[in-house]
Short mmCIF file of C-alpha atoms and ligand atoms in Angstrom, two decimals:
data_model
loop_
_atom_site.label_atom_id
_atom_site.label_comp_id
_atom_site.label_asym_id
_atom_site.label_seq_id
_atom_site.Cartn_x
_atom_site.Cartn_y
_atom_site.Cartn_z
CA MET A 19 0.00 0.00 0.00
CA ARG A 20 1.30 3.50 -0.86
CA SER A 21 2.05 5.67 2.11
CA ARG A 22 0.03 8.87 2.34
CA LEU A 23 1.39 12.26 3.22
CA THR A 24 -0.58 15.25 4.48
CA ILE A 25 -0.02 18.47 2.62
CA ILE A 26 0.30 20.60 5.72
CA ALA A 27 4.04 20.36 5.23
CA GLN A 28 5.63 23.77 5.74
CA ARG A 29 6.79 25.68 2.70
CA GLY A 30 10.39 24.99 2.04
CA THR A 31 10.48 21.58 3.69
CA PHE A 32 11.37 19.91 0.42
CA PHE A 33 13.89 22.42 -0.95
CA SER A 34 16.66 20.99 -3.06
CA SER A 35 20.26 21.80 -2.24
CA THR A 36 20.41 24.74 -4.69
CA LYS A 37 21.17 27.91 -2.73
CA ARG A 38 18.93 30.95 -3.10
CA CYS A 39 20.88 34.09 -4.07
CA PHE A 40 19.58 37.49 -3.09
CA ALA A 41 21.24 40.81 -3.79
CA SER A 42 21.20 41.69 -0.08
CA ALA A 43 23.46 39.72 2.20
CA SER A 44 21.16 40.23 5.21
CA SER A 45 20.06 37.00 6.86
CA GLU A 46 17.19 38.73 8.69
CA LYS A 47 13.86 38.17 6.94
CA ASP A 48 11.39 40.88 5.97
CA GLN A 49 8.28 40.96 8.15
CA ILE A 50 6.45 43.71 6.32
CA CYS A 51 4.44 43.73 3.09
CA GLU A 52 2.51 46.49 1.39
CA LEU A 53 -0.04 47.02 -1.34
CA ALA A 54 0.78 49.80 -3.76
CA ALA A 55 -2.70 50.75 -4.94
CA SER A 56 -3.70 51.17 -8.57
CA ASN A 57 -6.47 53.51 -9.72
CA ILE A 58 -8.96 51.75 -11.94
CA ARG A 59 -12.21 52.76 -13.57
CA PHE A 60 -14.39 50.03 -15.03
CA GLY A 61 -17.42 49.98 -17.28
CA ALA A 62 -18.72 49.95 -20.85
CA GLY A 63 -18.23 53.41 -22.33
CA SER A 64 -15.63 54.55 -19.77
CA THR A 65 -13.23 55.42 -22.63
CA SER A 66 -15.50 58.28 -23.64
CA GLU A 67 -14.92 59.93 -20.23
CA ILE A 68 -11.16 60.32 -20.71
CA GLY A 69 -11.38 63.71 -22.44
CA ALA A 70 -13.32 65.15 -19.50
CA ASP A 71 -10.76 63.72 -17.06
CA LEU A 72 -7.91 65.39 -18.92
CA ARG A 73 -9.72 68.69 -19.19
CA GLU A 74 -10.38 68.54 -15.44
CA MET A 75 -6.62 68.07 -14.98
CA ARG A 76 -6.13 71.24 -17.08
CA ALA A 77 -4.24 69.32 -19.74
CA ARG A 78 -3.91 70.93 -23.17
CA ASN A 79 -1.39 68.85 -25.11
CA VAL A 80 -1.82 65.11 -24.98
CA ILE A 81 0.14 62.31 -26.64
CA VAL A 82 -1.74 59.11 -27.55
CA PHE A 83 0.11 55.81 -28.06
CA VAL A 84 -1.41 53.04 -30.22
CA ASP A 85 0.00 50.17 -32.27
CA PRO A 86 -0.17 50.31 -36.10
CA ASN A 87 -2.70 47.51 -36.25
CA ILE A 88 -5.25 49.36 -34.14
CA SER A 89 -4.44 52.62 -35.89
CA HIS A 90 -4.69 51.29 -39.48
CA GLN A 91 -7.90 49.43 -38.77
CA ASN A 92 -9.21 52.57 -37.08
CA LEU A 93 -10.91 50.36 -34.51
CA PRO A 94 -13.94 51.84 -32.72
CA CYS A 95 -11.94 52.05 -29.45
CA LEU A 96 -9.53 54.53 -31.10
CA HIS A 97 -12.37 56.46 -32.65
CA THR A 98 -14.13 56.72 -29.23
CA LEU A 99 -10.96 57.93 -27.53
CA LEU A 100 -10.07 60.54 -30.16
CA ASP A 101 -13.64 61.77 -30.22
CA SER A 102 -13.64 62.19 -26.44
CA LEU A 103 -10.37 64.16 -26.59
CA SER A 104 -11.49 66.42 -29.39
CA ARG A 105 -14.88 67.13 -27.71
CA ASN A 106 -12.85 68.47 -24.80
CA ASN A 107 -10.69 70.69 -27.03
CA LEU A 108 -7.43 68.92 -26.35
CA ASN A 109 -4.50 69.10 -28.76
CA VAL A 110 -3.84 65.48 -29.65
CA HIS A 111 -0.57 64.03 -31.01
CA VAL A 112 -0.72 60.36 -32.04
CA TYR A 113 2.28 58.00 -31.96
CA ASP A 114 1.26 54.86 -33.85
CA LYS A 115 4.62 53.13 -34.34
CA VAL A 116 4.42 50.91 -31.25
CA ARG A 117 6.06 47.54 -31.90
CA VAL A 118 4.07 44.49 -30.89
CA GLU A 119 6.45 42.88 -28.35
CA PRO A 120 8.60 46.02 -28.00
CA SER A 121 12.38 46.06 -28.11
CA ASP A 122 15.10 48.46 -26.93
CA VAL A 123 15.09 49.90 -30.46
CA SER A 124 11.34 50.46 -30.56
CA PHE A 125 11.36 51.93 -27.03
CA LYS A 126 14.10 54.38 -28.10
CA HIS A 127 12.10 55.36 -31.20
CA ALA A 128 9.08 56.16 -29.04
CA ILE A 129 11.24 57.99 -26.49
CA ASP A 130 12.78 60.20 -29.23
CA PHE A 131 9.36 61.01 -30.65
CA MET A 132 7.86 61.96 -27.29
CA SER A 133 10.95 63.88 -26.09
CA ASN A 134 11.07 65.97 -29.28
CA LEU A 135 7.35 66.64 -29.10
CA HIS A 136 7.57 67.60 -25.42
CA SER A 137 10.41 70.04 -26.20
CA SER A 138 8.36 71.71 -28.91
CA VAL A 139 4.81 71.79 -27.51
CA GLY A 140 5.08 70.94 -23.79
CA LEU A 141 3.01 67.84 -23.15
CA ASP A 142 0.65 67.62 -20.19
CA ALA A 143 -0.52 64.00 -20.25
CA VAL A 144 -0.15 60.61 -21.92
CA VAL A 145 -2.81 58.14 -23.03
CA ALA A 146 -1.97 54.55 -24.06
CA LEU A 147 -4.67 52.61 -25.91
CA GLY A 148 -3.73 49.00 -26.62
CA GLY A 149 -2.31 45.83 -25.20
CA GLY A 150 0.72 45.48 -22.95
CA SER A 151 3.06 46.39 -25.82
CA THR A 152 1.48 49.82 -26.18
CA ILE A 153 1.06 50.58 -22.48
CA ASP A 154 4.66 49.55 -21.75
CA THR A 155 5.98 51.67 -24.63
CA ALA A 156 4.08 54.69 -23.31
CA LYS A 157 5.50 54.11 -19.80
CA ALA A 158 9.07 54.03 -21.11
CA ALA A 159 8.64 57.08 -23.35
CA ASN A 160 7.11 59.02 -20.47
CA LEU A 161 9.94 58.05 -18.11
CA TYR A 162 12.83 59.02 -20.41
CA THR A 163 11.10 62.20 -21.52
CA CYS A 164 10.57 63.37 -17.94
CA HIS A 165 13.89 62.09 -16.55
CA PRO A 166 16.46 61.76 -19.32
CA PRO A 167 19.53 60.05 -17.82
CA PRO A 168 22.32 62.64 -17.40
CA ASP A 169 24.78 60.56 -19.43
CA GLY A 170 22.12 59.56 -21.99
CA ASP A 171 22.48 55.90 -21.06
CA PHE A 172 19.26 54.03 -21.87
CA TYR A 173 20.19 51.29 -19.38
CA THR A 174 20.12 53.67 -16.38
CA TYR A 175 16.64 52.56 -15.26
CA VAL A 176 16.68 49.05 -16.75
CA ASN A 177 16.57 46.12 -14.33
CA PRO A 178 19.91 44.66 -13.29
CA VAL A 179 21.79 42.59 -14.55
CA VAL A 180 21.17 44.00 -18.02
CA GLY A 181 20.83 47.56 -16.73
CA LYS A 182 21.77 49.70 -13.73
CA GLY A 183 18.36 49.60 -12.03
CA ARG A 184 18.50 53.24 -10.84
CA PRO A 185 15.31 54.39 -9.08
CA ILE A 186 13.14 56.89 -10.93
CA PRO A 187 14.01 60.25 -9.37
CA GLY A 188 10.65 62.04 -9.60
CA PRO A 189 7.09 61.96 -10.88
CA LEU A 190 6.19 61.42 -14.54
CA LEU A 191 3.43 62.98 -16.63
CA PRO A 192 0.05 61.43 -15.77
CA LEU A 193 -0.54 58.33 -17.89
CA ILE A 194 -4.04 57.00 -18.56
CA ALA A 195 -3.78 53.37 -19.68
CA VAL A 196 -6.66 51.87 -21.65
CA PRO A 197 -6.18 48.13 -22.20
CA THR A 198 -7.57 46.56 -25.37
CA THR A 199 -6.46 43.06 -24.40
CA ALA A 200 -7.46 41.19 -21.25
CA GLY A 201 -4.02 40.00 -20.25
CA THR A 202 -1.01 41.86 -19.01
CA GLY A 203 -2.62 44.02 -16.32
CA SER A 204 -0.07 46.67 -17.36
CA GLU A 205 -2.72 49.30 -16.60
CA THR A 206 -2.14 48.50 -12.90
CA THR A 207 1.59 47.77 -12.73
CA GLY A 208 4.81 49.74 -12.42
CA VAL A 209 6.54 47.60 -15.03
CA ALA A 210 7.52 48.07 -18.70
CA ILE A 211 8.89 45.00 -20.49
CA PHE A 212 11.03 44.95 -23.65
CA ASP A 213 13.22 42.69 -25.71
CA ASP A 214 16.85 43.77 -25.28
CA ILE A 215 18.38 42.89 -28.61
CA PRO A 216 22.09 43.31 -27.64
CA SER A 217 21.84 40.90 -24.69
CA LYS A 218 19.36 38.62 -26.47
CA SER A 219 17.10 38.75 -23.43
CA LYS A 220 13.79 40.16 -22.42
CA THR A 221 13.98 42.50 -19.47
CA GLY A 222 12.25 45.62 -18.23
CA ILE A 223 12.03 48.65 -16.05
CA ALA A 224 10.26 48.31 -12.72
CA HIS A 225 9.39 51.12 -10.37
CA ARG A 226 6.23 52.31 -8.60
CA ARG A 227 6.43 55.67 -10.41
CA LEU A 228 5.72 53.88 -13.71
CA LYS A 229 2.26 52.92 -12.48
CA PRO A 230 -0.42 54.58 -14.59
CA PHE A 231 -2.28 57.47 -13.01
CA LEU A 232 -5.51 55.70 -14.06
CA GLY A 233 -6.43 52.42 -15.78
CA VAL A 234 -9.64 52.69 -17.81
CA ILE A 235 -11.13 49.23 -18.25
CA ASP A 236 -13.82 49.35 -20.90
CA PRO A 237 -15.28 46.04 -22.15
CA GLN A 238 -16.23 47.72 -25.44
CA ASN A 239 -12.51 47.94 -26.24
CA THR A 240 -12.01 44.19 -26.52
CA ALA A 241 -14.99 43.64 -28.86
CA ALA A 242 -12.78 43.31 -31.96
CA ILE A 243 -10.08 41.21 -30.37
CA PRO A 244 -8.94 38.26 -32.53
CA PRO A 245 -9.50 34.89 -30.78
CA GLU A 246 -5.75 34.10 -30.78
CA VAL A 247 -4.98 37.37 -28.98
CA ALA A 248 -7.81 36.75 -26.48
CA LYS A 249 -6.44 33.27 -25.88
CA TYR A 250 -2.81 34.14 -25.26
CA SER A 251 -3.49 37.27 -23.26
CA GLY A 252 -5.93 35.23 -21.13
CA LEU A 253 -3.32 32.55 -20.49
CA ASP A 254 -1.02 35.32 -19.28
CA VAL A 255 -3.66 36.19 -16.67
CA LEU A 256 -3.76 32.56 -15.49
CA CYS A 257 0.00 32.49 -15.06
CA HIS A 258 0.15 35.90 -13.35
CA SER A 259 -2.35 34.72 -10.76
CA ILE A 260 -0.88 31.24 -10.16
CA GLU A 261 2.73 32.41 -10.08
CA SER A 262 2.02 35.28 -7.70
CA TYR A 263 0.02 32.97 -5.41
CA THR A 264 2.75 30.31 -5.37
CA ALA A 265 5.70 32.75 -5.20
CA LEU A 266 8.15 32.64 -2.31
CA PRO A 267 6.40 34.24 0.70
CA TYR A 268 7.37 37.85 1.44
CA ASN A 269 8.67 36.88 4.90
CA GLU A 270 11.19 34.47 3.44
CA ARG A 271 12.90 37.34 1.57
CA PRO A 272 15.72 39.26 3.26
CA LYS A 273 14.78 42.40 5.17
CA PRO A 274 15.54 45.51 3.05
CA GLN A 275 17.89 48.24 4.34
CA SER A 276 14.96 50.68 4.35
CA PRO A 277 11.34 50.74 3.10
CA LEU A 278 12.63 52.43 -0.06
CA HIS A 279 14.64 49.31 -0.89
CA ARG A 280 11.68 46.91 -0.50
CA PRO A 281 11.16 45.52 -4.02
CA ALA A 282 7.82 46.00 -5.78
CA TYR A 283 7.85 42.23 -6.28
CA GLN A 284 7.72 41.29 -2.58
CA GLY A 285 6.73 37.64 -2.79
CA SER A 286 3.31 36.17 -2.02
CA ASN A 287 1.62 37.91 0.88
CA PRO A 288 -1.82 38.05 2.48
CA ILE A 289 -2.90 41.13 0.52
CA SER A 290 -1.81 40.05 -2.95
CA ASP A 291 -3.23 36.55 -2.31
CA VAL A 292 -6.76 38.01 -2.31
CA TRP A 293 -6.26 39.55 -5.74
CA SER A 294 -4.43 36.59 -7.23
CA LEU A 295 -7.01 34.02 -6.15
CA HIS A 296 -9.92 36.18 -7.25
CA ALA A 297 -8.24 36.65 -10.63
CA LEU A 298 -7.60 32.92 -10.98
CA ARG A 299 -11.21 31.95 -10.19
CA THR A 300 -12.56 34.57 -12.59
CA ALA A 301 -10.19 33.75 -15.45
CA ALA A 302 -10.67 29.99 -15.03
CA LYS A 303 -14.42 30.46 -15.33
CA HIS A 304 -14.56 32.90 -18.26
CA LEU A 305 -11.46 32.39 -20.45
CA SER A 306 -12.87 29.70 -22.72
CA GLN A 307 -16.11 31.64 -23.36
CA ALA A 308 -14.23 34.89 -23.97
CA VAL A 309 -12.06 33.20 -26.61
CA ARG A 310 -14.82 31.23 -28.32
CA HIS A 311 -17.63 33.76 -28.06
CA PRO A 312 -16.29 37.29 -28.35
CA GLU A 313 -19.93 38.47 -28.51
CA ASN A 314 -20.30 37.33 -24.87
CA VAL A 315 -19.94 40.70 -23.14
CA GLU A 316 -20.02 39.20 -19.65
CA ALA A 317 -17.10 36.86 -20.40
CA ARG A 318 -15.07 39.69 -21.96
CA SER A 319 -15.81 42.02 -19.03
CA GLU A 320 -14.88 39.39 -16.48
CA MET A 321 -11.62 38.65 -18.28
CA LEU A 322 -10.70 42.35 -18.24
CA LEU A 323 -11.42 42.50 -14.52
CA ALA A 324 -9.43 39.31 -13.97
CA ALA A 325 -6.46 40.78 -15.86
CA ALA A 326 -6.53 43.93 -13.70
CA ALA A 327 -6.95 41.96 -10.45
CA ALA A 328 -4.07 39.68 -11.41
CA GLY A 329 -2.05 42.82 -12.20
CA VAL A 330 -2.62 44.12 -8.66
CA GLY A 331 -1.70 40.67 -7.30
CA PHE A 332 1.49 40.09 -9.26
CA GLY A 333 2.37 43.81 -9.34
CA ASN A 334 2.86 43.52 -5.55
CA ALA A 335 3.87 39.86 -5.15
CA GLY A 336 5.76 39.18 -8.39
CA VAL A 337 5.83 36.24 -10.76
CA HIS A 338 8.43 33.49 -10.88
CA LEU A 339 9.69 30.76 -13.18
CA CYS A 340 7.05 30.59 -15.94
CA HIS A 341 7.80 34.26 -16.63
CA GLY A 342 11.53 34.02 -15.96
CA MET A 343 11.83 31.20 -18.51
CA SER A 344 9.45 32.92 -20.96
CA TYR A 345 11.82 35.82 -21.56
CA PRO A 346 14.46 33.87 -23.55
CA VAL A 347 11.69 31.84 -25.24
CA ALA A 348 10.31 35.13 -26.57
CA SER A 349 13.59 36.91 -27.30
CA GLN A 350 15.37 33.97 -29.01
CA VAL A 351 12.48 33.23 -31.38
CA LYS A 352 13.71 32.08 -34.78
CA SER A 353 10.92 32.06 -37.33
CA TYR A 354 7.68 31.38 -35.45
CA VAL A 355 4.88 33.66 -36.61
CA PRO A 356 1.71 33.19 -34.58
CA PRO A 357 -1.58 32.76 -36.42
CA GLY A 358 -4.17 35.49 -35.82
CA TYR A 359 -1.72 38.31 -34.96
CA ASP A 360 -2.75 40.68 -37.76
CA GLY A 361 -0.25 43.13 -39.15
CA VAL A 362 2.74 41.64 -37.30
CA ASP A 363 5.70 41.61 -39.71
CA HIS A 364 8.33 39.88 -37.56
CA PRO A 365 8.67 36.44 -35.92
CA LEU A 366 7.31 36.44 -32.40
CA VAL A 367 6.00 34.20 -29.68
CA PRO A 368 2.97 35.88 -28.09
CA HIS A 369 3.82 36.71 -24.50
CA GLY A 370 1.09 34.48 -23.04
CA HIS A 371 2.26 31.55 -25.17
CA SER A 372 5.89 32.01 -24.14
CA VAL A 373 4.76 31.83 -20.51
CA ILE A 374 2.19 29.00 -20.56
CA VAL A 375 4.47 26.74 -22.60
CA ASN A 376 6.74 26.39 -19.53
CA ALA A 377 3.97 26.21 -16.94
CA PRO A 378 3.41 22.43 -16.66
CA SER A 379 7.14 21.80 -16.35
CA VAL A 380 7.56 24.60 -13.79
CA PHE A 381 4.68 23.61 -11.52
CA ARG A 382 5.70 19.96 -11.51
CA TYR A 383 8.99 21.25 -10.11
CA THR A 384 7.76 23.92 -7.68
CA GLY A 385 4.78 21.95 -6.32
CA ARG A 386 6.64 20.31 -3.45
CA ALA A 387 7.74 23.69 -2.02
CA ALA A 388 4.14 24.84 -1.46
CA PRO A 389 1.90 21.84 -2.05
CA GLU A 390 -1.19 23.32 -0.44
CA ARG A 391 -1.12 26.37 -2.73
CA HIS A 392 -0.49 24.38 -5.90
CA LEU A 393 -3.33 22.04 -4.99
CA GLU A 394 -5.65 24.95 -4.33
CA CYS A 395 -4.93 26.37 -7.80
CA ALA A 396 -5.45 22.93 -9.37
CA ARG A 397 -8.81 22.62 -7.61
CA ILE A 398 -9.93 26.03 -8.88
CA LEU A 399 -9.09 25.03 -12.46
CA ALA A 400 -10.80 21.64 -12.06
CA ALA A 401 -13.92 23.28 -10.65
CA ALA A 402 -14.08 25.55 -13.70
CA ARG A 403 -13.88 22.45 -15.90
CA ASP A 404 -16.87 21.12 -13.96
CA ASP A 405 -18.78 24.30 -14.74
CA ARG A 406 -18.03 23.88 -18.41
CA GLY A 407 -19.59 20.42 -18.25
CA THR A 408 -16.42 18.51 -19.06
CA ARG A 409 -14.83 16.53 -16.27
CA GLY A 410 -14.79 16.77 -12.54
CA THR A 411 -12.34 16.45 -9.72
CA LEU A 412 -8.59 16.04 -9.93
CA ASP A 413 -7.66 12.69 -11.45
CA GLY A 414 -7.13 10.08 -8.76
CA MET A 415 -8.07 12.38 -5.91
CA THR A 416 -11.24 12.46 -3.86
CA LYS A 417 -13.06 15.77 -3.82
CA GLY A 418 -12.09 17.73 -0.71
CA SER A 419 -9.32 15.31 0.25
CA ASN A 420 -6.22 16.91 1.68
CA PHE A 421 -3.91 13.94 1.29
CA LEU A 422 -1.23 13.47 -1.30
CA ALA A 423 0.63 10.25 -2.02
CA SER A 424 3.80 12.24 -2.62
CA PRO A 425 4.80 15.89 -2.09
CA ASP A 426 5.27 16.18 -5.85
CA ASP A 427 1.65 15.33 -6.58
CA ALA A 428 0.29 18.84 -5.98
CA GLY A 429 2.45 20.21 -8.79
CA LYS A 430 1.50 17.30 -11.05
CA TYR A 431 -2.20 17.99 -10.50
CA LEU A 432 -1.73 21.63 -11.35
CA ALA A 433 0.36 20.82 -14.44
CA GLN A 434 -2.32 18.42 -15.58
CA GLU A 435 -5.06 21.04 -15.20
CA ILE A 436 -3.02 23.53 -17.21
CA ARG A 437 -2.53 20.95 -19.97
CA HIS A 438 -6.30 20.44 -20.06
CA ILE A 439 -6.77 24.16 -20.67
CA MET A 440 -4.06 24.24 -23.35
CA LEU A 441 -5.64 21.30 -25.18
CA ASP A 442 -9.10 22.78 -24.80
CA LEU A 443 -7.91 26.03 -26.40
CA ASP A 444 -5.77 24.35 -29.09
CA VAL A 445 -2.51 25.76 -27.76
CA PRO A 446 0.52 23.95 -29.24
CA ILE A 447 2.16 22.10 -26.34
CA GLY A 448 5.91 22.07 -25.79
CA LEU A 449 8.76 24.28 -26.95
CA ARG A 450 9.38 22.21 -30.09
CA ALA A 451 6.13 23.59 -31.51
CA LEU A 452 7.76 27.05 -31.31
CA GLY A 453 10.84 25.92 -33.24
CA TYR A 454 13.17 25.05 -30.34
CA ASP A 455 15.15 21.82 -29.99
CA ASP A 456 17.81 20.24 -27.73
CA ASP A 457 20.59 22.43 -29.17
CA ASP A 458 18.83 25.54 -27.86
CA ILE A 459 18.70 24.51 -24.21
CA ASP A 460 22.01 26.13 -23.20
CA GLU A 461 21.03 29.49 -24.67
CA LEU A 462 17.58 29.34 -23.08
CA VAL A 463 19.19 28.65 -19.70
CA GLU A 464 21.69 31.50 -20.24
CA GLY A 465 18.79 33.84 -21.02
CA THR A 466 16.95 32.86 -17.82
CA LEU A 467 19.84 33.07 -15.35
CA PRO A 468 19.97 36.91 -15.31
CA GLN A 469 16.22 37.20 -14.58
CA HIS A 470 16.88 37.37 -10.81
CA ARG A 471 14.00 39.73 -10.16
CA VAL A 472 11.58 36.90 -10.86
CA THR A 473 13.58 33.65 -10.61
CA LYS A 474 14.53 34.38 -7.01
CA LEU A 475 10.82 34.38 -6.19
CA SER A 476 10.50 30.74 -7.18
CA PRO A 477 9.25 28.87 -4.11
CA ARG A 478 11.91 26.26 -4.86
CA PRO A 479 15.35 27.59 -5.81
CA VAL A 480 16.78 27.05 -9.27
CA GLY A 481 20.26 27.15 -10.69
CA ARG A 482 21.70 26.28 -14.07
CA GLU A 483 21.24 22.54 -13.59
CA GLU A 484 17.58 22.77 -12.57
CA LEU A 485 16.78 25.18 -15.39
CA GLU A 486 18.29 22.80 -17.90
CA ILE A 487 16.03 20.02 -16.62
CA LEU A 488 13.00 22.31 -16.68
CA PHE A 489 13.64 23.40 -20.28
CA ARG A 490 14.19 19.77 -21.39
CA ASP A 491 10.89 18.88 -19.82
CA ALA A 492 9.22 21.87 -21.50
CA LEU A 493 10.60 20.89 -24.94
CA GLU A 494 8.24 17.95 -25.28
CA ASP A 495 5.47 18.38 -22.88
CA GLY A 496 5.45 21.83 -21.45
N1 NAD B 3 3.82 45.76 -17.90
C1 NAD B 3 3.40 44.63 -17.42
O1 NAD B 3 3.05 44.55 -16.24
C2 NAD B 3 3.35 43.45 -18.31
C3 NAD B 3 2.87 42.23 -17.82
C4 NAD B 3 2.82 41.14 -18.69
C5 NAD B 3 3.22 41.28 -20.01
N2 NAD B 3 3.70 42.47 -20.47
C6 NAD B 3 4.14 42.66 -21.86
O2 NAD B 3 3.02 43.00 -22.68
C7 NAD B 3 3.27 42.56 -24.03
C8 NAD B 3 2.10 41.73 -24.53
O3 NAD B 3 0.92 42.49 -24.51
P1 NAD B 3 -0.52 41.88 -24.92
O4 NAD B 3 -0.54 40.43 -24.71
O5 NAD B 3 -1.52 42.72 -24.25
O6 NAD B 3 -0.60 42.08 -26.48
P2 NAD B 3 0.03 43.16 -27.49
O7 NAD B 3 -0.08 44.54 -26.96
O8 NAD B 3 1.40 42.67 -27.84
O9 NAD B 3 -0.94 43.00 -28.75
C9 NAD B 3 -1.03 41.76 -29.42
C10 NAD B 3 -1.78 41.93 -30.75
O10 NAD B 3 -3.15 42.15 -30.50
C11 NAD B 3 -3.62 43.26 -31.26
N3 NAD B 3 -4.72 43.86 -30.49
C12 NAD B 3 -4.67 44.33 -29.23
N4 NAD B 3 -5.90 44.71 -28.84
C13 NAD B 3 -6.72 44.48 -29.86
C14 NAD B 3 -8.13 44.68 -30.06
N5 NAD B 3 -8.93 45.13 -29.10
N6 NAD B 3 -8.65 44.35 -31.25
C15 NAD B 3 -7.86 43.85 -32.24
N7 NAD B 3 -6.55 43.63 -32.11
C16 NAD B 3 -5.99 43.95 -30.94
C17 NAD B 3 -2.40 44.15 -31.38
O11 NAD B 3 -2.53 45.03 -32.48
C18 NAD B 3 -1.32 43.10 -31.59
O12 NAD B 3 -1.28 42.70 -32.93
C19 NAD B 3 4.56 41.76 -23.98
O13 NAD B 3 5.64 42.55 -24.39
C20 NAD B 3 4.70 41.40 -22.51
O14 NAD B 3 6.02 41.14 -22.13
C21 NAD B 3 3.75 43.55 -19.65
FE1 FE2 B 4 2.86 38.12 -18.24
#
């Protein structure tokens, strides 16, 4: 008979021998966590209020960021926004050269445009209408326009190890972020992500001052979203919520020298847990409908709310290995061009795909460090399958049971539930489907190792050896 093991094991009981490396040498643990609030307005038609908001703020000159796809199709969301701005007599300057999956080059292009415009007309506010690519580009342009680094070095504010990670020295122009995808939660976060071509890695800029002044969440803006975009941005929401809920707890991180040095990504904590779990339940319930039935306004609205809630959760707790490993998967893409991404003229792996492709492999590995949390996530996903009339409880486990045959089982259950979702949504499984093979493993590992900001939040530590195993696992099976 197999022996049974309760899952009340403490986090960390099953850690491997790999040492966790933090920048601070302090052995004292942090005992404090905080929620940096995000301002959000939600509701159909909320985009048409933006002009009045800006007028109220006494803005005159406004820059609007959009991507070329939204601009060339002149989607109703753009029309609604521009109409609202012109009704309020604002001078509007549109930047429509945002790159889908931005890079250092595309960020610099946007920064030059906005800086030159600001020098000539004096801008008062920024509006970003689009997915994470657009909102992140607007954040970066706003930052470098307001606080150009004295030596002109673009890497001044970029996360270490790629950049210098200098804190942002003062406030930026108010940014109103209007998401048109239900995914990144960028409208709530102080993060801007880009592909750094010289270092062949994806990295970003992270600071509370990058947080938008207001996120306007309008379900009318996702009406025209292609199913593939809805799918991959929705899978990003799932990973944000699960990773932030299973991240290393905040009180297992070293104590910072001062509150100013407490990272935005603090590790899982009682406040972010509320947001992450709510986001997971909501996304698990509505993702499939939102992808298959874009006319279902309730499903689209709920997915937008889930994306924002997950953004508040991970914006304060952080994400870990699925994201850490996604960055080289995205930046080392060879020739993969995703179906359904209209107007994209370069190979790319959609962000949500680059993340979910690693998820089964990651959670099989991390499960033993926090079995109760992995099991809870698996149960939420299984319950949503029940609602969709497919299958019921976790395979081989009695409903409500809190016993596992092995500490690794919680991660296996979660991986299995994620595979069900991927199959249900026709997501190609495994890295081979994206053009990677065994010869790429070393480079993928090299591209993950510098992602300390997120990899150190893995509930179970990883080093080169573990990452190699994880990527090999993700090649076939995800
Ligand atoms: N800042 C953060 O907190 C954060 C978090 C996660 C991811 N990201 C980043 O965000 C980027 C991904 O953003 P995304 O997934 O939102 O997609 P995206 O902005 O890259 O857009 C994807 C595609 O969808 C199209 N599109 C967007 N909205 C549409 C609509 N309503 N109708 C029709 N087409 C539409 C775009 O034109 C584009 O072709 C990545 O670079 C990722 O790294 C940022
Ligand atoms: Fe993400």
